Amino acid sequence: MQNKITVETLNAWFGTNHALKNINLSFQENRITAIIGPSGCGKSTFIRCLNRMHEVVRGAKVSGKVLVDGKDIYERDIDPVDIRRCIGMVFQKPNPFPTMSIYDNVAAGLKLNGMKDKKILDKTVEESLKKAALWDEVKNDLNKSGVSLSGGQQQRLCIARALAVEPEIILFDEPCSALDPISTSRIEDLMIELKEKYTIVIVTHNMQQAARVSDYTAFFLYGELIEFGETNQIFKKPKEKSTEDYIVGRFG
Amino acid sequence: MVREAYHKDLHKLREEILNMGSLVGRAIGDSVLSLKNRDVELAQKVIDMDNEIDALDHSIEENCMRLLALQQPMARDLRLIISVLKMSIDLERMGDLALEIAVITKITANVPPVKPLIDIPRMSEICQDMLMNTMKALENKDVELAKQVAKRDDEVDALFDQIRRELITIMIEDPKKITGAQHLTFVARYLERIGDHITNLCENVVFMVTGERVELN
């Protein structure tokens, strides 16, 4: 299996706060990697560095390399917008565009890129909604507002929106924390289906979720990567004591 | 400290398995003592004790199941629960074997002894000592001690072999002693099985601490 993303000595700051310290980590293609750790450990900052979202924050700074297919996304000639197209992101709270219909939510990315061909747009919307396992529920209501859907459906709509621009990598930042258990398991099933075609990184507070869906798990603490390994190993017999203390809930 | 109730339950589980261990140790010791002293009353106590052991076994199973269902234990907690669950099965069997020995005491109490008992009590002592140290290894998460204990199963096996041969000789020399000697052969065999169960317990202690399944002895 090939490494899709390789992170080399990544450091990140918010002003003077050194949020990530010398992170070296690789993500395999077509695998799900979960990032776990207590609040403030830098896990969200970390995945936001993977698609150059960190630098959008005022006073934020990054150093080090993030190689996607061997090419550093922080090189000067690279347009962050291209990066974010190739590396999609799904956030904690479902955030469909509130004034747009379901159809327009999914088509938005393509339209922004100048796509006007109605046939291609129709086809992409349908395919993306199918991949996000939402098509059957909304195919007769494509003109309804995106926010008329339930929380779980909205989150799948956001996933469809991310898929529409044909990314290679999808980052999930706590995608299920606002969802009920049924919607959560649908999203989890979906992630497992999606890994056939995409490389997936998920940040989660829910350790059972990390254990259920991911192939690899990375544990972060105080901005450092403490342990990385196969998920099965991490949850059965972690190597580091602090990892074990965190996952059994005896932290501190 | 977070999840306090959960950790209290885990602690209770550890105490329960240690209790079960000491109870089974006593059952083994008393069963052989009753045989040696032809003490039917003590034998009956061992038989009664088995209910207590079975009750502990059920309680442990119940608690493990509840923890697994409600708490989604992971890492060392998960390994503790799995080990305890498996250890309680071995301990329950050991309790049954002690009961069988006590039953033999009752059957043979009124028949003249086949021979003075020396090696069988020795087997019993080794088993009790092994069991006590296994429980110590469990309590202190001591892998080395668990491995050392498992090695002693060889002593138990050697004694069994020796006793078996001796009893065969007795049976050949005096066919009237066949029934009694056969009972003793069974007792030795039960103690030999107890040694094997203790080896399993030791393997589970190693698993609990290291996460690795090893074959000891």
Coordinates of C-alpha atoms in Angstrom, one line a residue:
Chain A
M1 CA 0.0 0.0 0.0
Q2 CA 1.2 3.4 -0.9
N3 CA 1.5 6.5 1.2
K4 CA -0.9 9.2 0.0
I5 CA 0.2 11.9 2.4
T6 CA 3.5 12.2 4.1
V7 CA 4.0 14.8 6.8
E8 CA 7.5 15.8 7.7
T9 CA 8.6 17.8 10.7
L10 CA 5.4 19.8 10.7
N11 CA 5.1 22.6 13.2
A12 CA 2.2 25.0 13.7
W13 CA 1.6 28.0 15.8
F14 CA -1.2 30.3 16.8
G15 CA 0.7 33.5 17.5
T16 CA 3.2 32.4 20.1
N17 CA 1.3 29.2 21.0
H18 CA 3.3 26.3 19.6
A19 CA 0.3 24.0 18.7
L20 CA 2.1 21.2 16.8
K21 CA 5.6 20.1 17.4
N22 CA 7.7 18.2 14.9
I23 CA 5.0 15.9 13.6
N24 CA 6.1 13.1 11.2
L25 CA 3.3 10.9 10.0
S26 CA 2.2 9.1 6.9
F27 CA -1.3 8.2 5.6
Q28 CA -1.8 5.2 3.4
E29 CA -3.9 5.4 0.3
N30 CA -7.4 3.9 0.6
R31 CA -7.2 3.6 4.3
I32 CA -8.9 5.4 7.2
T33 CA -6.6 6.9 9.7
A34 CA -8.1 8.2 13.0
I35 CA -6.6 10.9 15.1
I36 CA -7.4 10.9 18.7
G37 CA -6.4 12.9 21.7
P38 CA -7.8 15.1 24.5
S39 CA -9.1 18.6 23.7
G40 CA -6.4 21.0 22.8
C41 CA -3.9 18.3 21.8
G42 CA -3.7 19.7 18.3
K43 CA -5.6 17.1 16.4
S44 CA -7.9 19.6 14.6
T45 CA -5.1 22.0 14.0
F46 CA -3.2 19.0 12.5
I47 CA -5.8 18.1 9.9
R48 CA -6.4 21.7 9.1
C49 CA -2.7 21.8 8.1
L50 CA -3.3 19.0 5.7
N51 CA -5.4 21.2 3.4
R52 CA -3.9 24.5 4.2
M53 CA -6.9 25.6 6.3
H54 CA -4.7 26.4 9.3
E55 CA -3.2 29.5 7.7
V56 CA -6.6 31.0 7.2
V57 CA -6.7 31.8 10.9
R58 CA -5.1 35.2 11.8
G59 CA -1.7 34.9 13.4
A60 CA -1.4 31.2 12.4
K61 CA 1.9 29.9 11.1
V62 CA 3.1 26.6 9.7
S63 CA 6.5 25.1 8.9
G64 CA 7.5 21.7 7.6
K65 CA 6.3 19.6 4.7
V66 CA 3.0 18.0 3.8
L67 CA 3.6 15.8 0.7
V68 CA 0.6 14.6 -1.2
D69 CA 1.7 12.1 -3.8
G70 CA 5.2 13.3 -3.2
K71 CA 4.5 16.9 -3.8
D72 CA 4.7 19.5 -1.0
I73 CA 1.4 21.4 -0.7
Y74 CA 3.2 24.3 1.0
E75 CA 5.4 25.0 -2.0
R76 CA 5.2 28.6 -3.2
D77 CA 3.8 27.9 -6.6
I78 CA 0.8 26.0 -5.2
D79 CA -2.6 27.5 -5.0
P80 CA -4.3 26.6 -1.7
V81 CA -7.7 26.6 -3.5
D82 CA -6.5 23.8 -5.7
I83 CA -5.3 21.9 -2.6
R84 CA -8.7 22.3 -0.9
R85 CA -10.4 20.9 -4.0
C86 CA -8.2 17.9 -4.0
I87 CA -8.5 17.5 -0.3
G88 CA -12.1 17.7 0.8
M89 CA -13.2 18.4 4.3
V90 CA -16.3 17.6 6.4
F91 CA -16.8 19.5 9.6
Q92 CA -18.2 18.8 13.0
K93 CA -21.5 20.7 12.5
P94 CA -23.2 20.0 9.2
N95 CA -22.9 23.3 7.3
P96 CA -24.9 23.2 4.1
F97 CA -25.2 26.6 2.4
P98 CA -28.4 27.8 4.0
T99 CA -29.9 29.7 1.1
M100 CA -29.2 27.0 -1.4
S101 CA -31.3 24.0 -2.5
I102 CA -30.0 20.5 -2.1
Y103 CA -29.1 20.4 -5.7
D104 CA -27.2 23.7 -5.6
N105 CA -25.4 22.7 -2.4
V106 CA -23.8 19.7 -4.2
A107 CA -23.3 21.6 -7.5
A108 CA -21.8 24.7 -5.8
G109 CA -18.2 23.6 -6.1
L110 CA -18.4 22.8 -9.8
K111 CA -20.3 26.0 -10.6
L112 CA -17.6 28.0 -8.8
N113 CA -15.1 26.3 -11.0
G114 CA -17.0 27.6 -14.0
M115 CA -19.0 24.5 -15.0
K116 CA -22.2 25.4 -16.8
D117 CA -23.2 22.3 -18.7
K118 CA -26.5 21.3 -17.1
K119 CA -26.1 17.6 -18.1
I120 CA -22.7 17.3 -16.4
L121 CA -24.0 19.1 -13.4
D122 CA -27.1 16.8 -13.1
K123 CA -24.9 13.8 -13.5
T124 CA -22.4 14.9 -10.9
V125 CA -25.1 15.9 -8.4
E126 CA -26.8 12.5 -8.7
E127 CA -23.6 10.5 -8.5
S128 CA -22.3 12.5 -5.5
L129 CA -25.6 12.1 -3.7
K130 CA -25.5 8.3 -4.4
K131 CA -21.9 8.0 -3.2
A132 CA -23.0 9.8 0.0
A133 CA -25.9 7.4 0.4
L134 CA -28.4 10.2 0.3
W135 CA -29.9 10.0 -3.2
D136 CA -32.8 7.7 -2.4
E137 CA -34.0 10.0 0.4
V138 CA -33.8 13.3 -1.5
K139 CA -34.1 12.5 -5.2
N140 CA -37.7 13.9 -5.4
D141 CA -36.8 17.0 -3.3
L142 CA -33.7 18.3 -5.0
N143 CA -35.1 21.9 -5.0
K144 CA -35.8 21.9 -1.3
S145 CA -33.5 23.8 1.0
G146 CA -30.5 22.0 2.3
V147 CA -31.3 23.0 5.8
S148 CA -34.7 21.3 5.6
L149 CA -33.0 18.0 6.0
S150 CA -32.3 16.2 9.3
G151 CA -28.8 16.6 10.9
G152 CA -27.6 13.2 9.7
Q153 CA -28.9 14.0 6.2
Q154 CA -27.3 17.4 6.2
Q155 CA -24.0 15.8 7.1
R156 CA -24.3 13.4 4.2
L157 CA -25.2 16.4 2.0
C158 CA -21.9 18.0 3.1
I159 CA -20.1 14.8 2.2
A160 CA -21.8 14.8 -1.2
R161 CA -20.7 18.4 -1.7
A162 CA -17.2 17.4 -0.9
L163 CA -17.3 14.5 -3.3
A164 CA -18.7 16.5 -6.2
V165 CA -15.4 18.2 -6.9
E166 CA -13.7 14.8 -7.1
P167 CA -11.2 15.0 -4.3
E168 CA -8.6 12.3 -3.6
I169 CA -8.5 12.8 0.1
I170 CA -11.3 13.5 2.6
L171 CA -10.7 15.0 6.0
F172 CA -13.4 14.5 8.6
D173 CA -13.3 16.7 11.7
E174 CA -15.6 15.2 14.3
P175 CA -18.2 14.4 11.6
C176 CA -20.6 12.7 14.0
S177 CA -20.5 14.6 17.2
A178 CA -23.7 16.4 16.5
L179 CA -25.5 13.3 15.2
D180 CA -27.7 10.6 16.8
P181 CA -26.4 6.9 16.8
I182 CA -28.3 5.8 13.7
S183 CA -27.0 8.7 11.6
T184 CA -23.6 8.1 13.1
S185 CA -23.5 4.5 12.0
R186 CA -24.7 5.5 8.5
I187 CA -21.8 8.0 8.3
E188 CA -19.4 5.3 9.6
D189 CA -20.7 2.8 7.0
L190 CA -20.3 5.5 4.3
M191 CA -16.7 6.2 5.4
I192 CA -15.8 2.5 5.1
E193 CA -17.4 2.4 1.6
L194 CA -15.6 5.6 0.6
K195 CA -12.1 4.4 1.5
E196 CA -12.2 2.1 -1.6
K197 CA -11.7 5.3 -3.6
Y198 CA -10.4 7.9 -1.2
T199 CA -7.8 8.3 1.5
I200 CA -9.6 9.3 4.7
V201 CA -8.4 11.0 7.8
I202 CA -10.8 11.5 10.7
V203 CA -10.5 13.4 13.9
T204 CA -12.7 12.1 16.6
H205 CA -13.3 12.3 20.3
N206 CA -15.3 9.1 20.2
M207 CA -12.8 6.3 20.7
Q208 CA -15.3 3.6 19.9
Q209 CA -15.8 5.3 16.6
A210 CA -12.1 5.4 15.9
A211 CA -11.9 1.8 16.9
R212 CA -14.8 0.9 14.6
V213 CA -13.9 2.7 11.4
S214 CA -10.2 3.2 11.2
D215 CA -7.3 1.1 10.0
Y216 CA -4.7 3.2 11.7
T217 CA -4.8 5.4 14.7
A218 CA -2.6 8.3 15.8
F219 CA -2.6 9.6 19.4
F220 CA -1.8 13.2 19.9
L221 CA -1.0 14.9 23.3
Y222 CA 0.1 18.5 24.0
G223 CA 0.8 19.1 20.3
E224 CA 3.0 16.0 19.9
L225 CA 2.4 12.7 18.1
I226 CA 2.8 10.1 20.9
E227 CA 1.9 6.9 19.1
F228 CA 0.9 5.7 15.7
G229 CA -0.1 2.2 14.8
E230 CA -2.7 -0.2 13.5
T231 CA -6.0 0.5 15.2
N232 CA -6.3 -3.0 16.5
Q233 CA -3.0 -2.8 18.2
I234 CA -3.6 0.7 19.7
F235 CA -6.9 -0.3 21.3
K236 CA -5.7 -3.8 22.5
K237 CA -2.2 -3.1 23.6
P238 CA -0.8 0.4 23.1
K239 CA 3.0 0.8 23.4
E240 CA 3.0 4.1 25.2
K241 CA 1.6 4.4 28.7
S242 CA 0.1 7.8 28.0
T243 CA -1.9 6.3 25.1
E244 CA -3.2 3.6 27.4
D245 CA -4.1 6.0 30.1
Y246 CA -6.0 8.1 27.6
I247 CA -8.0 5.3 26.0
V248 CA -9.0 3.7 29.2
G249 CA -10.1 7.1 30.5
R250 CA -7.6 7.3 33.3
F251 CA -5.9 10.4 32.0
G252 CA -3.9 12.8 34.0
Chain B
M1 CA -9.9 10.5 38.1
V2 CA -12.7 10.1 35.6
R3 CA -15.3 7.3 35.2
E4 CA -15.1 6.6 38.9
A5 CA -17.9 4.0 39.1
Y6 CA -16.4 2.1 36.2
H7 CA -13.0 1.9 37.8
K8 CA -14.6 0.8 41.0
D9 CA -16.3 -2.0 39.1
L10 CA -13.0 -3.0 37.6
H11 CA -11.4 -3.0 41.0
K12 CA -14.2 -5.2 42.3
L13 CA -13.7 -7.6 39.5
R14 CA -10.1 -8.0 40.3
E15 CA -11.0 -8.6 44.0
E16 CA -13.5 -11.2 43.0
I17 CA -11.1 -13.3 41.0
L18 CA -8.5 -13.1 43.8
N19 CA -11.2 -14.3 46.2
M20 CA -12.1 -17.1 43.9
G21 CA -8.4 -18.0 43.7
S22 CA -8.0 -18.3 47.4
L23 CA -11.3 -20.2 47.8
V24 CA -10.2 -22.7 45.2
G25 CA -6.8 -23.0 46.9
R26 CA -8.5 -23.8 50.1
A27 CA -10.8 -26.4 48.5
I28 CA -7.8 -28.2 46.9
G29 CA -5.8 -28.2 50.2
D30 CA -8.8 -29.3 52.3
S31 CA -9.9 -32.0 49.8
V32 CA -6.5 -33.7 50.0
L33 CA -6.2 -33.2 53.8
S34 CA -9.6 -34.8 54.2
L35 CA -8.4 -37.7 52.1
K36 CA -5.2 -38.1 54.1
N37 CA -7.0 -37.8 57.5
R38 CA -10.0 -39.8 56.4
D39 CA -12.0 -36.8 57.6
V40 CA -15.5 -37.1 56.1
E41 CA -16.7 -33.9 57.8
L42 CA -14.0 -31.8 56.1
A43 CA -14.8 -33.5 52.8
Q44 CA -18.4 -32.4 53.2
K45 CA -17.2 -28.8 53.8
V46 CA -15.2 -29.0 50.5
I47 CA -18.3 -30.2 48.7
D48 CA -20.4 -27.4 50.2
M49 CA -17.7 -24.9 49.3
D50 CA -18.2 -25.7 45.6
N51 CA -21.5 -23.8 45.7
E52 CA -19.7 -20.7 46.8
I53 CA -17.1 -21.1 44.1
D54 CA -19.8 -21.5 41.4
A55 CA -21.6 -18.5 42.7
L56 CA -18.5 -16.4 42.4
D57 CA -18.0 -17.7 38.9
H58 CA -21.5 -16.6 37.9
S59 CA -21.0 -13.2 39.6
I60 CA -17.7 -12.7 37.7
E61 CA -19.3 -13.6 34.4
E62 CA -22.2 -11.3 35.1
N63 CA -19.9 -8.4 36.0
C64 CA -17.7 -9.0 32.9
M65 CA -20.7 -9.0 30.7
R66 CA -22.1 -5.8 32.2
L67 CA -18.7 -4.0 31.9
L68 CA -18.4 -5.1 28.3
A69 CA -21.9 -4.1 27.4
L70 CA -22.0 -0.8 29.2
Q71 CA -18.5 0.6 29.3
Q72 CA -16.8 -0.3 26.1
P73 CA -13.5 -1.1 27.9
M74 CA -10.3 -0.9 26.0
A75 CA -6.6 -1.6 26.2
R76 CA -5.5 -2.8 29.7
D77 CA -9.1 -2.7 31.0
L78 CA -10.3 -4.9 28.1
R79 CA -7.4 -7.3 28.7
L80 CA -8.2 -7.5 32.4
I81 CA -11.8 -8.4 31.7
I82 CA -11.0 -11.0 29.1
S83 CA -8.3 -12.6 31.3
V84 CA -10.6 -12.6 34.4
L85 CA -13.4 -14.1 32.4
K86 CA -11.1 -16.9 31.1
M87 CA -9.5 -17.4 34.5
S88 CA -12.8 -17.9 36.2
I89 CA -13.5 -20.8 33.9
D90 CA -10.3 -22.6 34.9
L91 CA -10.8 -21.8 38.6
E92 CA -14.3 -23.2 38.5
R93 CA -13.0 -26.5 36.9
M94 CA -10.3 -26.7 39.6
G95 CA -13.1 -26.3 42.2
D96 CA -14.9 -29.2 40.6
L97 CA -11.8 -31.4 40.7
A98 CA -11.3 -30.6 44.4
L99 CA -15.0 -31.7 44.9
E100 CA -14.3 -35.0 43.1
I101 CA -11.4 -35.6 45.5
A102 CA -13.6 -34.9 48.5
V103 CA -16.2 -37.4 47.1
I104 CA -13.4 -40.0 47.0
T105 CA -12.6 -39.3 50.6
K106 CA -16.2 -40.1 51.5
I107 CA -16.2 -43.3 49.4
T108 CA -13.0 -44.6 50.8
A109 CA -13.2 -43.4 54.4
N110 CA -14.3 -46.7 55.8
V111 CA -12.1 -49.0 53.7
P112 CA -8.6 -49.8 54.9
P113 CA -6.0 -47.5 53.3
V114 CA -4.0 -48.7 50.3
K115 CA -0.8 -47.0 51.4
P116 CA 0.2 -44.0 53.6
L117 CA -0.3 -40.8 51.6
I118 CA 2.9 -38.9 51.0
D119 CA 3.3 -37.9 47.4
I120 CA -0.4 -37.0 46.9
P121 CA -0.2 -34.4 49.7
R122 CA 3.0 -33.2 48.1
M123 CA 1.3 -32.7 44.8
S124 CA -1.4 -30.8 46.6
E125 CA 1.1 -28.5 48.3
I126 CA 2.8 -27.7 45.1
C127 CA -0.5 -26.9 43.4
Q128 CA -1.6 -24.7 46.3
D129 CA 1.7 -22.9 46.2
M130 CA 1.5 -22.4 42.5
L131 CA -2.0 -21.1 42.7
M132 CA -1.1 -18.7 45.5
N133 CA 1.8 -17.3 43.4
T134 CA -0.4 -17.1 40.3
M135 CA -2.8 -14.9 42.3
K136 CA 0.2 -12.8 43.5
A137 CA 1.4 -12.5 39.9
L138 CA -2.1 -11.3 38.9
E139 CA -2.3 -8.8 41.7
N140 CA 1.2 -7.4 41.0
K141 CA 1.0 -7.8 37.2
D142 CA 4.2 -9.8 37.5
V143 CA 4.9 -11.7 34.2
E144 CA 8.1 -13.2 35.4
L145 CA 6.4 -14.8 38.4
A146 CA 3.6 -16.2 36.2
K147 CA 6.2 -17.8 33.9
Q148 CA 8.1 -19.3 36.9
V149 CA 4.9 -20.7 38.3
A150 CA 3.9 -22.4 35.0
K151 CA 7.3 -24.1 34.9
R152 CA 6.5 -25.9 38.2
D153 CA 3.8 -27.8 36.4
D154 CA 6.7 -30.2 35.4
E155 CA 7.1 -31.1 39.1
V156 CA 3.4 -32.0 39.3
D157 CA 3.5 -34.0 36.2
A158 CA 6.6 -35.9 37.4
L159 CA 4.9 -36.7 40.7
F160 CA 1.8 -37.9 38.9
D161 CA 3.8 -40.3 36.8
Q162 CA 5.6 -41.6 39.8
I163 CA 2.4 -42.1 41.8
R164 CA 0.7 -43.8 38.9
R165 CA 3.6 -46.3 38.5
E166 CA 3.7 -47.0 42.2
L167 CA -0.1 -47.7 42.3
I168 CA 0.1 -50.0 39.3
T169 CA 2.7 -52.0 41.2
I170 CA 0.4 -52.2 44.3
M171 CA -2.5 -53.3 42.1
I172 CA -0.4 -56.1 40.5
E173 CA 0.9 -57.3 43.9
D174 CA -2.5 -57.3 45.6
P175 CA -5.6 -57.3 43.5
K176 CA -7.8 -56.7 46.6
K177 CA -6.3 -53.2 46.6
I178 CA -7.3 -52.4 43.0
T179 CA -10.4 -50.4 43.9
G180 CA -8.6 -48.3 46.5
A181 CA -5.5 -47.8 44.3
Q182 CA -7.7 -46.8 41.4
H183 CA -9.3 -44.1 43.5
L184 CA -5.9 -42.8 44.4
T185 CA -4.9 -42.8 40.8
F186 CA -7.8 -40.7 40.0
V187 CA -6.9 -38.3 42.8
A188 CA -3.4 -37.9 41.4
R189 CA -4.9 -37.4 38.0
Y190 CA -7.2 -34.7 39.3
L191 CA -4.2 -32.9 40.9
E192 CA -2.3 -33.2 37.6
R193 CA -5.2 -31.6 35.8
I194 CA -5.3 -28.8 38.4
G195 CA -1.6 -28.1 37.6
D196 CA -2.6 -27.8 33.9
H197 CA -5.4 -25.3 34.8
I198 CA -2.9 -23.3 36.8
T199 CA -0.7 -23.1 33.7
N200 CA -3.7 -21.7 31.8
L201 CA -4.1 -19.1 34.6
C202 CA -0.5 -18.1 34.2
E203 CA -0.9 -17.7 30.5
N204 CA -3.8 -15.3 31.1
V205 CA -1.8 -13.3 33.6
V206 CA 0.8 -12.9 30.9
F207 CA -1.9 -11.9 28.4
M208 CA -3.4 -9.4 30.8
V209 CA -0.1 -7.6 31.3
T210 CA 1.5 -7.9 27.8
G211 CA -1.4 -8.4 25.4
E212 CA 0.4 -11.4 24.0
R213 CA -0.8 -15.0 24.0
V214 CA 2.0 -17.3 25.0
E215 CA 2.1 -21.1 25.5
L216 CA 3.6 -21.8 28.9
N217 CA 4.7 -25.4 29.4

